[in-house]
PDB file of C-alpha atoms in Angstrom:
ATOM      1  CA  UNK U   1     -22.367 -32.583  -7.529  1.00  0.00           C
ATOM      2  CA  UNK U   2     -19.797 -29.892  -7.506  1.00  0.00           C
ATOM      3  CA  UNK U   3     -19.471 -30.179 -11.619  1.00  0.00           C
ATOM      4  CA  UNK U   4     -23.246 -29.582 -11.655  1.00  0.00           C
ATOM      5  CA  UNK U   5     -23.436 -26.814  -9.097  1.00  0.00           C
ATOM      6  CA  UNK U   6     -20.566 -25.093 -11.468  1.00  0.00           C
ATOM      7  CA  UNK U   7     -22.437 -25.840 -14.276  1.00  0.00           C
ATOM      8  CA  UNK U   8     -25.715 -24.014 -12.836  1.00  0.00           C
ATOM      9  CA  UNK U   9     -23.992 -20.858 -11.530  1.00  0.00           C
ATOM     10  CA  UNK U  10     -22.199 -20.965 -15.168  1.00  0.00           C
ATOM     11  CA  UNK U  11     -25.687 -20.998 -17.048  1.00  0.00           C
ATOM     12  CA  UNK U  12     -27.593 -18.517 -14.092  1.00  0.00           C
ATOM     13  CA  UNK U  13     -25.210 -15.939 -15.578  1.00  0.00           C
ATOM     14  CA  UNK U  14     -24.729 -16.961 -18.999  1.00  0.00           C
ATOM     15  CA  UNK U  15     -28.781 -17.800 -19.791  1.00  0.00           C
ATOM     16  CA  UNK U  16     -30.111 -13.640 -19.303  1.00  0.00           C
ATOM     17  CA  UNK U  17     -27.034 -12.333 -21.573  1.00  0.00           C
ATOM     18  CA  UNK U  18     -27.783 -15.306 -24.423  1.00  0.00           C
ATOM     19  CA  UNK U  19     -31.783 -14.705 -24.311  1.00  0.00           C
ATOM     20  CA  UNK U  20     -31.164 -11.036 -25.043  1.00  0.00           C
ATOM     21  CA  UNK U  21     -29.001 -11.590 -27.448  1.00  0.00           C
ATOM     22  CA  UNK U  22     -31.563 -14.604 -29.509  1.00  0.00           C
ATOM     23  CA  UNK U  23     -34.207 -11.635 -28.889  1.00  0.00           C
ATOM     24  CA  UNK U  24     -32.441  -8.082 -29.903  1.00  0.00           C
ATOM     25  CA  UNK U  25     -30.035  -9.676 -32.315  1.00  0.00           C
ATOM     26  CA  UNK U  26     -30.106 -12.777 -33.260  1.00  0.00           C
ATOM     27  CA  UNK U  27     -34.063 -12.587 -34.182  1.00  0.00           C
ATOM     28  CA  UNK U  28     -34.304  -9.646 -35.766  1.00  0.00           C
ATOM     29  CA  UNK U  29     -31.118 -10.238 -38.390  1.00  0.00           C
ATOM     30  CA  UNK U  30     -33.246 -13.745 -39.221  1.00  0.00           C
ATOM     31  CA  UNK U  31     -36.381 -11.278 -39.856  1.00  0.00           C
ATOM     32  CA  UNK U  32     -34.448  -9.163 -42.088  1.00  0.00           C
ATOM     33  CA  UNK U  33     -33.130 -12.022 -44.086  1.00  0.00           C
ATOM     34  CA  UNK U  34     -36.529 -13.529 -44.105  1.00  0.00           C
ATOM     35  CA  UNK U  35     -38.337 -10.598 -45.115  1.00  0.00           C
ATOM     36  CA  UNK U  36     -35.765  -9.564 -47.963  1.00  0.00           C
ATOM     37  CA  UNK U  37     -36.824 -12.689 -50.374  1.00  0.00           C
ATOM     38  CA  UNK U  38     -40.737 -11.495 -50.504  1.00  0.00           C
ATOM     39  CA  UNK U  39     -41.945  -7.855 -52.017  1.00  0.00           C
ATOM     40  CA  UNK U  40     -44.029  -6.974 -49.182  1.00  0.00           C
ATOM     41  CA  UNK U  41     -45.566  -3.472 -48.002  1.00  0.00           C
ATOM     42  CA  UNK U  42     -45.186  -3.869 -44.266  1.00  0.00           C
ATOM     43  CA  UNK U  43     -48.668  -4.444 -43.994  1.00  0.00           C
ATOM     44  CA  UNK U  44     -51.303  -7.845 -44.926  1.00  0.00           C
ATOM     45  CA  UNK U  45     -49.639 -11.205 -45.343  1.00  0.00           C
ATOM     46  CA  UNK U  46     -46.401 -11.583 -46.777  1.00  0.00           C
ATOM     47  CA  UNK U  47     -46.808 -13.874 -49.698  1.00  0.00           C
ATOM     48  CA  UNK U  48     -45.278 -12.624 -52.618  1.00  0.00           C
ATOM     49  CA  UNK U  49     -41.987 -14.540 -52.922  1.00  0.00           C
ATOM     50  CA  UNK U  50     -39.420 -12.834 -55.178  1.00  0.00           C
ATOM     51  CA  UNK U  51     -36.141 -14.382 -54.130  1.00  0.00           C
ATOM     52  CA  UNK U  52     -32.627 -12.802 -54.719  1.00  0.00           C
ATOM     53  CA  UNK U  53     -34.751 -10.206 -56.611  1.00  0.00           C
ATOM     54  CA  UNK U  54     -34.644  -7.480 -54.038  1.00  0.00           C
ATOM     55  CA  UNK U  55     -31.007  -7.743 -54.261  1.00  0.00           C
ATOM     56  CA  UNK U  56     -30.663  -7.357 -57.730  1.00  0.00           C
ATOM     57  CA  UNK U  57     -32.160  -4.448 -58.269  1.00  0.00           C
ATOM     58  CA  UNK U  58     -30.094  -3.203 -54.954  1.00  0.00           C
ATOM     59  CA  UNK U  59     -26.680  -3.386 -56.736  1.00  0.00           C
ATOM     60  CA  UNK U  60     -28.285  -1.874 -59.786  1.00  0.00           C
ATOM     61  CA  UNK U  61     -29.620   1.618 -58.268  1.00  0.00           C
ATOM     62  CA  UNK U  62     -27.282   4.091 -58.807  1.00  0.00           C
ATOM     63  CA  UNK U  63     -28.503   5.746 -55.225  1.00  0.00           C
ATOM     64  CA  UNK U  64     -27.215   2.840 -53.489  1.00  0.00           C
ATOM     65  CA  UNK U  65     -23.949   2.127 -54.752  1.00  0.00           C
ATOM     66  CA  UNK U  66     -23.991   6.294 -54.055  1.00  0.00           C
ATOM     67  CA  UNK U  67     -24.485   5.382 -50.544  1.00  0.00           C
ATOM     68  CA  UNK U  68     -21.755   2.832 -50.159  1.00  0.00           C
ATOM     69  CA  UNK U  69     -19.088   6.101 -51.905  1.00  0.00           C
ATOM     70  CA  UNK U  70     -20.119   8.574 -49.396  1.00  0.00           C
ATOM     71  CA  UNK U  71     -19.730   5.545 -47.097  1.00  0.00           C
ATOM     72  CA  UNK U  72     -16.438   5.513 -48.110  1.00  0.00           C
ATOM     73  CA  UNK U  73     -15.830   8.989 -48.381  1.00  0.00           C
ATOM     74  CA  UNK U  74     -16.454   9.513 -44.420  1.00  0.00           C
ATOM     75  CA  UNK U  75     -14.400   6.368 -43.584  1.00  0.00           C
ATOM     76  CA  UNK U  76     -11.502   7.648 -45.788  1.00  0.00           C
ATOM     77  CA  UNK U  77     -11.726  11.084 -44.420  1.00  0.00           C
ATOM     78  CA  UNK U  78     -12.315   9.880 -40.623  1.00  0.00           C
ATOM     79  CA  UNK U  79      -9.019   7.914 -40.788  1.00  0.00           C
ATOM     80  CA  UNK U  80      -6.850  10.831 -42.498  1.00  0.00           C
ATOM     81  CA  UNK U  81      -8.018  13.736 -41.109  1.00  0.00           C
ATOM     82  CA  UNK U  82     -10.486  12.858 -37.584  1.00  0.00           C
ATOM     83  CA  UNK U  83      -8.175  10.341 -36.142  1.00  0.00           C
ATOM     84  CA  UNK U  84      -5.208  12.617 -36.358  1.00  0.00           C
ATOM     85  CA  UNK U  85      -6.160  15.198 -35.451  1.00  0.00           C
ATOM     86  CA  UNK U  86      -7.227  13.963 -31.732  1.00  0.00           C
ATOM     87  CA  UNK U  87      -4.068  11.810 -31.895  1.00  0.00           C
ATOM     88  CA  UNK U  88      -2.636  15.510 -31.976  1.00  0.00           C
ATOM     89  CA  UNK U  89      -5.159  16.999 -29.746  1.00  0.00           C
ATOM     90  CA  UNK U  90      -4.317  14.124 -26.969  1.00  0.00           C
ATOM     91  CA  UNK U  91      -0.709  14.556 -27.703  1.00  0.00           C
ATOM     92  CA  UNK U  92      -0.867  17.680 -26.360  1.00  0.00           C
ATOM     93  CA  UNK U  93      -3.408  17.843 -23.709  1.00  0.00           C
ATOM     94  CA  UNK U  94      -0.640  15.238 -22.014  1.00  0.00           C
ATOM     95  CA  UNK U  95       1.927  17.455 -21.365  1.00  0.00           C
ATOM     96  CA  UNK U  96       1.998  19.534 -18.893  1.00  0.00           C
ATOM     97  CA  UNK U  97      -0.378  22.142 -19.865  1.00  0.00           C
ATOM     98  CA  UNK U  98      -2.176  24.929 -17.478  1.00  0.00           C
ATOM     99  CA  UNK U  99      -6.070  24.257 -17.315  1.00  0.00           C
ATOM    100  CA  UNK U 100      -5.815  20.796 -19.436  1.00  0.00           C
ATOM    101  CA  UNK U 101      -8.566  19.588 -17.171  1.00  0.00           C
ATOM    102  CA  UNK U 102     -10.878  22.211 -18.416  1.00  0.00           C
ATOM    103  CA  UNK U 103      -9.436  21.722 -22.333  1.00  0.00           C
ATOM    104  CA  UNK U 104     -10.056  17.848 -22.183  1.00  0.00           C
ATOM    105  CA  UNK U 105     -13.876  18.846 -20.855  1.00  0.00           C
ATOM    106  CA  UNK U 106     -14.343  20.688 -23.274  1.00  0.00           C
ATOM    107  CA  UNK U 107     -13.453  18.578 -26.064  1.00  0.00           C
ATOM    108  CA  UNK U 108     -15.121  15.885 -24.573  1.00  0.00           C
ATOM    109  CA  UNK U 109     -18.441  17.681 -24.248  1.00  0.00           C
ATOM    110  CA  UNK U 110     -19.317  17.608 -27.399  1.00  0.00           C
ATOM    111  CA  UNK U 111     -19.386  13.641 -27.482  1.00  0.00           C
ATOM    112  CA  UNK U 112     -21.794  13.693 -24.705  1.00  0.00           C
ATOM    113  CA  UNK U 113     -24.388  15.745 -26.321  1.00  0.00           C
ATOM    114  CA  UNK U 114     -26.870  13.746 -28.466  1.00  0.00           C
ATOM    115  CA  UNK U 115     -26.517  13.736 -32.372  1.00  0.00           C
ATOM    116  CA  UNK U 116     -30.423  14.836 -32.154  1.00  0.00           C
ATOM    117  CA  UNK U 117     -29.018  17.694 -30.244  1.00  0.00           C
ATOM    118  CA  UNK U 118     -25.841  18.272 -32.168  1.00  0.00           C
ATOM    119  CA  UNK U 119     -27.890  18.163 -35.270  1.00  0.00           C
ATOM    120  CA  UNK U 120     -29.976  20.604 -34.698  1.00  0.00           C
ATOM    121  CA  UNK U 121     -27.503  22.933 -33.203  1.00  0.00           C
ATOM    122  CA  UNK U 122     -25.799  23.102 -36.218  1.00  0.00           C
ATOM    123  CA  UNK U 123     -28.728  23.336 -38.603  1.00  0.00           C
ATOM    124  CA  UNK U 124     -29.224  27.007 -36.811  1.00  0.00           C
ATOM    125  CA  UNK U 125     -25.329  27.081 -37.442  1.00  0.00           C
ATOM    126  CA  UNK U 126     -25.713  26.550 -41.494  1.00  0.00           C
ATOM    127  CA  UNK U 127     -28.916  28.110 -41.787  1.00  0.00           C
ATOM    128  CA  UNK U 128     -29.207  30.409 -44.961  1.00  0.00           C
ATOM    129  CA  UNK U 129     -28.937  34.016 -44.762  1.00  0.00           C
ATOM    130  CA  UNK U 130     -29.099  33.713 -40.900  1.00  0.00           C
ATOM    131  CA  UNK U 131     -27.035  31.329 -39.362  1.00  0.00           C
ATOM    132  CA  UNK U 132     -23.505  31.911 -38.041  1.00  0.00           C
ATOM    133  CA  UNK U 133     -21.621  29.822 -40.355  1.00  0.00           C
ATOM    134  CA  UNK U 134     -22.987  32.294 -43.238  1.00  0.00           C
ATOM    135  CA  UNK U 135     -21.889  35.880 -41.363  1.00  0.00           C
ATOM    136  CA  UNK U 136     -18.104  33.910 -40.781  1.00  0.00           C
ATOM    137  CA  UNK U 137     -18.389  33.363 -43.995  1.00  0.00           C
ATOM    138  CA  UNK U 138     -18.865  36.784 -45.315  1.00  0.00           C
ATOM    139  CA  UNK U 139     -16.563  38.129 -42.904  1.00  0.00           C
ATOM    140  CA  UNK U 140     -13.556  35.851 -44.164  1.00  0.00           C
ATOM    141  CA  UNK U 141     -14.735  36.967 -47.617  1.00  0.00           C
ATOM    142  CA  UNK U 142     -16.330  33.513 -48.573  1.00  0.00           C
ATOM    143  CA  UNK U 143     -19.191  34.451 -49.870  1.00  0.00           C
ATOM    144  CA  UNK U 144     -19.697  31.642 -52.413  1.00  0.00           C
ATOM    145  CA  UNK U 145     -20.501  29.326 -49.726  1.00  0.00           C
ATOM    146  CA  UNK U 146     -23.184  31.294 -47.765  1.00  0.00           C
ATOM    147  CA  UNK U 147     -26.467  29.384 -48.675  1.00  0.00           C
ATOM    148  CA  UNK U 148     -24.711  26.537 -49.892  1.00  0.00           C
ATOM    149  CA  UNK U 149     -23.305  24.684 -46.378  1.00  0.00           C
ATOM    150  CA  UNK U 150     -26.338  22.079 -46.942  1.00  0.00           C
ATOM    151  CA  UNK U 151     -28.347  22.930 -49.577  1.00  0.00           C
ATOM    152  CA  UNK U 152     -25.279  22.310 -52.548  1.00  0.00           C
ATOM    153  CA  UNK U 153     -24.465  18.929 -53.468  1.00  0.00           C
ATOM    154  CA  UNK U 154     -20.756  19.745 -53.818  1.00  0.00           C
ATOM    155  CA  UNK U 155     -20.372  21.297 -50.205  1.00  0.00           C
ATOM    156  CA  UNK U 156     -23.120  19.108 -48.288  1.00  0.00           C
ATOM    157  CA  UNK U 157     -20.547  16.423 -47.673  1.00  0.00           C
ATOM    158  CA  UNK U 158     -17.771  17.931 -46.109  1.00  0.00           C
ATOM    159  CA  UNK U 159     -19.869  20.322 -44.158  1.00  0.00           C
ATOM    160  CA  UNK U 160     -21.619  16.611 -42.668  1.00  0.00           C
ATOM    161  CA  UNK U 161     -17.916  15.531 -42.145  1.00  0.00           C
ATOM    162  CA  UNK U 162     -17.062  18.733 -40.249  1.00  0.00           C
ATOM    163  CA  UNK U 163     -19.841  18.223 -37.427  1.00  0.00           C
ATOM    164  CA  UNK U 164     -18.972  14.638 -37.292  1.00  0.00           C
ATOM    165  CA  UNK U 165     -15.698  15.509 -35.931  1.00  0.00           C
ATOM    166  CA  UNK U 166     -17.040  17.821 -34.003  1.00  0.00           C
ATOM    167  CA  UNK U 167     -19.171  15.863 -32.142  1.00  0.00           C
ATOM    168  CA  UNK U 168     -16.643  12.528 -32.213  1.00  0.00           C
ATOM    169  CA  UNK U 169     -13.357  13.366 -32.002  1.00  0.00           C
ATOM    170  CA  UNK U 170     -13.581  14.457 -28.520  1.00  0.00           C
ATOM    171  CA  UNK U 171     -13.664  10.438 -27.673  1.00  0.00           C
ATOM    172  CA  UNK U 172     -11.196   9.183 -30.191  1.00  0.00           C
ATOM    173  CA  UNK U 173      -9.008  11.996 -28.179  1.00  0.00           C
ATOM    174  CA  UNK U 174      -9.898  10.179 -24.714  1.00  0.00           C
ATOM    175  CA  UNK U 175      -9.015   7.021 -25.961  1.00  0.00           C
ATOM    176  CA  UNK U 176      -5.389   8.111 -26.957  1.00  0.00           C
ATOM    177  CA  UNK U 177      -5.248  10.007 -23.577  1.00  0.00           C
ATOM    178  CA  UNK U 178      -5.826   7.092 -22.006  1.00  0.00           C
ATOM    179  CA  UNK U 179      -3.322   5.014 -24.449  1.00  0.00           C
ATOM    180  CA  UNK U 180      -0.761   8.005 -23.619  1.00  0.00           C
ATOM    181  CA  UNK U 181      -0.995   7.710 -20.058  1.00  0.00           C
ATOM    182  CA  UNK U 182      -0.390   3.845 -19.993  1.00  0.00           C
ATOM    183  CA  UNK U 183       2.918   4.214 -21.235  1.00  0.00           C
ATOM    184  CA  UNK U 184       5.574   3.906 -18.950  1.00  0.00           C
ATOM    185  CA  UNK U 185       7.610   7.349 -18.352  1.00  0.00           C
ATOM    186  CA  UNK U 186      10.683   5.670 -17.752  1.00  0.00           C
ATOM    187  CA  UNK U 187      10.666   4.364 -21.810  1.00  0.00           C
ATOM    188  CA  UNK U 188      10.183   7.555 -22.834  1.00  0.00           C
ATOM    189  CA  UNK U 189      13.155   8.884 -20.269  1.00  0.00           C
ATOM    190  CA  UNK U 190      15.591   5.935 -21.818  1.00  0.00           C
ATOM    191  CA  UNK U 191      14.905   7.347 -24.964  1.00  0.00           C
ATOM    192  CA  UNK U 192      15.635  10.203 -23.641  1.00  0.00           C
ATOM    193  CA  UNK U 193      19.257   9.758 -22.323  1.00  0.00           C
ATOM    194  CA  UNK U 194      19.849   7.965 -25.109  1.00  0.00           C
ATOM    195  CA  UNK U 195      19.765  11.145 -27.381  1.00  0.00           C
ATOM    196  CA  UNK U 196      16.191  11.147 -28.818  1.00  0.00           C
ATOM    197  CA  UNK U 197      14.138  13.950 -29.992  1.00  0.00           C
ATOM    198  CA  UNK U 198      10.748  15.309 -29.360  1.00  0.00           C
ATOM    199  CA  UNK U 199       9.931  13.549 -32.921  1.00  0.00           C
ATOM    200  CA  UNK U 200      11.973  10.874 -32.853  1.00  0.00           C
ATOM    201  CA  UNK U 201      10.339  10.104 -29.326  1.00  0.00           C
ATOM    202  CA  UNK U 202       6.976  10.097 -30.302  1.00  0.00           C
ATOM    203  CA  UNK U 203       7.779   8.398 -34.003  1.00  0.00           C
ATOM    204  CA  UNK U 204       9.620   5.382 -32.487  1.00  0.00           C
ATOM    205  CA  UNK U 205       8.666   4.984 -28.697  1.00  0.00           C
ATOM    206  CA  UNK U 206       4.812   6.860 -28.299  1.00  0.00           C
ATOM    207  CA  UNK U 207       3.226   5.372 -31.763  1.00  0.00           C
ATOM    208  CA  UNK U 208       4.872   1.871 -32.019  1.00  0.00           C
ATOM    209  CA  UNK U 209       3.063   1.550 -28.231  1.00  0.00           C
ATOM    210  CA  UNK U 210      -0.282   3.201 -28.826  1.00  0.00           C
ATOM    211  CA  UNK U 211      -0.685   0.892 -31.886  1.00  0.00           C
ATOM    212  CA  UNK U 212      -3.494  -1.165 -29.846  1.00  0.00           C
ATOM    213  CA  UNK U 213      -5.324   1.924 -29.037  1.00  0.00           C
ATOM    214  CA  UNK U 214      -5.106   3.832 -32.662  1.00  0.00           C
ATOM    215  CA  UNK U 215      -6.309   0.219 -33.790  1.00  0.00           C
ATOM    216  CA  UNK U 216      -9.393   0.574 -31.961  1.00  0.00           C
ATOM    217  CA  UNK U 217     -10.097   3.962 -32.650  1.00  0.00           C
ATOM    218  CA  UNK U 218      -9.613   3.244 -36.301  1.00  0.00           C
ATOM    219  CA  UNK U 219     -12.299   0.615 -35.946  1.00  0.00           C
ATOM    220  CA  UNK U 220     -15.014   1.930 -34.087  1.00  0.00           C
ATOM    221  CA  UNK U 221     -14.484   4.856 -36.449  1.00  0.00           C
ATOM    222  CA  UNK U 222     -15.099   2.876 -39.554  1.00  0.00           C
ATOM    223  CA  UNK U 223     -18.140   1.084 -38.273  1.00  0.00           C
ATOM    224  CA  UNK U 224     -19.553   4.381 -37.239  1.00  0.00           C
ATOM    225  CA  UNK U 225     -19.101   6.029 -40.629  1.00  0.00           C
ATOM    226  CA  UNK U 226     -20.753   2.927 -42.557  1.00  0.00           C
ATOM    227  CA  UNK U 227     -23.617   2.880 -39.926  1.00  0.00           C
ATOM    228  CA  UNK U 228     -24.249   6.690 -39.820  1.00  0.00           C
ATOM    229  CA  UNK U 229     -28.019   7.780 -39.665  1.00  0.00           C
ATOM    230  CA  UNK U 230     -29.234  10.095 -37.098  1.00  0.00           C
ATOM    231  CA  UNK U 231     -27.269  12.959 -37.734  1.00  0.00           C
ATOM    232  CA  UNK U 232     -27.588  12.885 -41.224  1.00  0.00           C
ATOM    233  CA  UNK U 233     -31.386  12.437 -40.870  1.00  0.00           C
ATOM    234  CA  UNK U 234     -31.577  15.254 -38.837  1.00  0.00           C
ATOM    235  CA  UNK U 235     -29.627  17.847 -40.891  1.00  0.00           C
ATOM    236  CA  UNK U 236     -30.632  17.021 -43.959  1.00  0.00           C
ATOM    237  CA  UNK U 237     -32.492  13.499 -44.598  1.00  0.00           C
ATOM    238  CA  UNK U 238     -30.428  12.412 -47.803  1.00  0.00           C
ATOM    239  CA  UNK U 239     -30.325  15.529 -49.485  1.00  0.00           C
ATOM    240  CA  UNK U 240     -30.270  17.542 -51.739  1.00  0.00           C
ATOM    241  CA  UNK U 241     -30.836  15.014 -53.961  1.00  0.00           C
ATOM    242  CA  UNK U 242     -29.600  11.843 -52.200  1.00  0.00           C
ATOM    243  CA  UNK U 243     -26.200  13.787 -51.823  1.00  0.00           C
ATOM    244  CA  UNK U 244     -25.376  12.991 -48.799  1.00  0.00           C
ATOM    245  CA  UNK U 245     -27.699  10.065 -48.171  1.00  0.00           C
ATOM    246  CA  UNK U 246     -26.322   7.007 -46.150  1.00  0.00           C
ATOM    247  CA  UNK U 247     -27.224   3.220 -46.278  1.00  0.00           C
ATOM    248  CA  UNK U 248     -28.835   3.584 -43.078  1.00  0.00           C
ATOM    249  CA  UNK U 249     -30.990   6.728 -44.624  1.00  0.00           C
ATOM    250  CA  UNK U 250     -32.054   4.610 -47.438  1.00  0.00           C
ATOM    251  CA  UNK U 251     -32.811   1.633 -45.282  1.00  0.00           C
ATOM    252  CA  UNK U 252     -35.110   4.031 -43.505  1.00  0.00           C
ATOM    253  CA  UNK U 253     -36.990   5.902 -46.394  1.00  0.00           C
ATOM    254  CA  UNK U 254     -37.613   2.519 -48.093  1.00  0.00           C
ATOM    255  CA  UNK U 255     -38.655   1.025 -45.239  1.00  0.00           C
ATOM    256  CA  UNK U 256     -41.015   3.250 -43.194  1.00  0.00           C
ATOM    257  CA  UNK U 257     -41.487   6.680 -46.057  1.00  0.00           C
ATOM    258  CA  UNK U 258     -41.939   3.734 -49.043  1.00  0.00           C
ATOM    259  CA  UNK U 259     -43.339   1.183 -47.466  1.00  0.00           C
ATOM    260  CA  UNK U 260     -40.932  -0.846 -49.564  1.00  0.00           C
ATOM    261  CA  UNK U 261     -40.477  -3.572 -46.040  1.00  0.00           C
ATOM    262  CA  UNK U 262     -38.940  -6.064 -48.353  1.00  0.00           C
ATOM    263  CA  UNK U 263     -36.268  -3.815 -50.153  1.00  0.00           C
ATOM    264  CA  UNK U 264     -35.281  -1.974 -47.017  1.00  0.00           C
ATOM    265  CA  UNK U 265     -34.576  -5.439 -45.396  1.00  0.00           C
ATOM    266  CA  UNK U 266     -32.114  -6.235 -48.458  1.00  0.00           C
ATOM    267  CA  UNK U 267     -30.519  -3.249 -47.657  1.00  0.00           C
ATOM    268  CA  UNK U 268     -30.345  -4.110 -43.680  1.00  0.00           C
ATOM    269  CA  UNK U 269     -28.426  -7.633 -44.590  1.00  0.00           C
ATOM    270  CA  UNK U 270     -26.442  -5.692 -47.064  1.00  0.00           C
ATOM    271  CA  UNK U 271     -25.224  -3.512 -44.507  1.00  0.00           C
ATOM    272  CA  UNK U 272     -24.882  -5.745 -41.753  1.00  0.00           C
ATOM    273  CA  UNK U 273     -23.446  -7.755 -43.979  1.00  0.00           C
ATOM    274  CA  UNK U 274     -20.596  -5.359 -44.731  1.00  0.00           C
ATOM    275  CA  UNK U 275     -20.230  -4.678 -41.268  1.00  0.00           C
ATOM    276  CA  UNK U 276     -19.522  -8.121 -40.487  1.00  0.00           C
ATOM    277  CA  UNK U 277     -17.288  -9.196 -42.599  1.00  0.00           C
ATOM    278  CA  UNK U 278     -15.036  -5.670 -42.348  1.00  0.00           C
ATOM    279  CA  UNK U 279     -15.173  -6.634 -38.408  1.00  0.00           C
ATOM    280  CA  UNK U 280     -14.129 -10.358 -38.874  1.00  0.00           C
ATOM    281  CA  UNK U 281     -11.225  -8.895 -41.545  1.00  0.00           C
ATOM    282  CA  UNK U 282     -10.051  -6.138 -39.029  1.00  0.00           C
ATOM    283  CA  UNK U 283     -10.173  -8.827 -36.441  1.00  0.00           C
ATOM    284  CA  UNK U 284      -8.391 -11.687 -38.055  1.00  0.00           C
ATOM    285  CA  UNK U 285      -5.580  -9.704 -39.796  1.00  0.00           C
ATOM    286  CA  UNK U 286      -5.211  -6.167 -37.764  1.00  0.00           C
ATOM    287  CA  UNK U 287      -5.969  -6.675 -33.901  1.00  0.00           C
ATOM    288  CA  UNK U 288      -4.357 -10.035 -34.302  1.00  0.00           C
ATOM    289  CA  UNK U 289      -1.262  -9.488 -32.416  1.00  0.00           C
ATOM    290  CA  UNK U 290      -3.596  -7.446 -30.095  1.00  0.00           C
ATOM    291  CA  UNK U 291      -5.639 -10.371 -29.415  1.00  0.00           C
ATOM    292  CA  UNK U 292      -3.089 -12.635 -28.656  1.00  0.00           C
ATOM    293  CA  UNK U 293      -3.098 -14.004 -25.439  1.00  0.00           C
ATOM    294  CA  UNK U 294      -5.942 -12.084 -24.573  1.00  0.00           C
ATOM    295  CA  UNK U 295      -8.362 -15.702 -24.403  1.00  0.00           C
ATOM    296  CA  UNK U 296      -7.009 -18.363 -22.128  1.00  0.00           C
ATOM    297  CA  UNK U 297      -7.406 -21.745 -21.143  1.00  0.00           C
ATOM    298  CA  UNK U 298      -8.647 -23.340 -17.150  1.00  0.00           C
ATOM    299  CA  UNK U 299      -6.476 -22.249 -14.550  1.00  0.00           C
ATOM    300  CA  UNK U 300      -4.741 -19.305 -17.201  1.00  0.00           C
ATOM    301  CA  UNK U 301      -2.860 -21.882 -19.083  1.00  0.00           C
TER     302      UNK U 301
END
């Protein structure tokens, strides 16, 4: 009787999480896959069965495989340039610094804001002729890119990458505060004594033990680079000319501008898809030592 009773206070709190998850995730990646195999309009029955066709023609547009560079474009750039530059930011909002209260609220804010919000706040920013970014620009004699922030294919990309990191590295600089502030002082004060440097410090005794956190960061970062929609949609909705459209964009305009229900669920498993197996890789070979230990056995054994 106590086994059962066990049992039923295991499932009272296991059943809610598990039907939510068969209902918000589980269901609708089994739609998507469902709905990928048929050409179908959204609307009317769903009867026109054209297998791995949808696919096909997926990893033959041009636009798409476009998608998956700037994908990879924003990842590459996120882990190069966003990344280190809160690692840097963090590094030195934890010393002791006057106001750093204020300085970490105020890099922070920016994360809290929506990306609706942050969107639009910077399409007044870049607008032509009268937006801030274009009188800066004139002022630091850079004229040739007044008008062009995200209207020109060749500067539409980079101008996208510079709100992301506005708006995200305030909480990839929280993380490595926190990381920073769970390492014991007296490591740091052994390294000290025994003749270390500021650099040598940080190179051998700060980064080998924020590994876990930088880890993390690097992966949330990835997956919210190849999942990117909102803000994009917002500033600029693909363009010019699908120039800085995402998977996620074309998922959308195929799905609810197109009425294309079947293509834009190919795409959906495609990206998932992705997603998945980058997140099983990461897993399996990068937070491996991370993991360790983390699962145990009855009675922590």
């Amino acid at each position: 009787m106590r086994g059962l009773g066990g049992w039923a206070s295991f499932a009272w709190f296991l059943v809610p999480a598990l039907v939510l998850f068969l209902v918000f995730v589980l269901a609708p990646i089994v739609v998507a896959v469902h709905n990928s195999f048929f050409k179908w309009g959204g609307v009317g029955p769903m009867d026109d069965f054209v297998g791995f066709d949808n696919y096909v023609r997926l990893f033959a547009d041009q636009v798409f495989l476009g998608d998956m560079g700037r994908g990879l474009y924003l990842i590459v750039l996120s882990i190069t340039v966003q990344l280190p530059f809160a690692l840097f930011t963090a590094v030195l909002l934890n010393q002791k610094l006057r106001g750093r209260a204020v300085y970490r609220m105020l890099f922070f804010a920016p994360y809290i804001l929506s990306e609706v919000v942050t969107a639009v706040l910077f399409t007044m920013i870049f607008l032509p002729g009268d937006g801030m970014a274009d009188h800066l620009a004139g002022a630091l004699g850079l004229e040739g890119l007044q008008g062009k922030w995200l209207a020109d294919p060749s500067t539409v990309m980079p101008t996208l990458f510079v709100v992301m990191t506005w708006k995200y590295f305030g909480f990839h600089m929280m993380l490595f505060l926190a990381g920073l502030q769970g390492i014991p002082r007296e490591v740091l004060d052994a390294a000290s004594i025994d003749g270390a440097g500021s650099w040598q410090r940080f190179r051998y005794v700060t980064l080998p033990l924020l590994g876990p956190t930088i880890r993390i960061s690097a992966f949330l970062s990835v997956i919210g680079a190849i999942q990117l929609f909102d803000l994009v949609w917002v500033m600029t909705a693909g363009g010019p000319n699908h120039s800085s459209e995402t998977m996620a964009i074309s998922m959308f305009q195929f799905g609810f501008k197109r009425y294309q229900v079947g293509y834009a669920s190919a795409i959906s498993v495609v990206l998932f898809m992705i997603s998945l197996v980058f997140s099983l890789f990461y897993q399996r070979y990068v937070l491996r030592r991370d993991l360790s230990g983390a699962v145990t056995t009855g009675g922590g054994r």
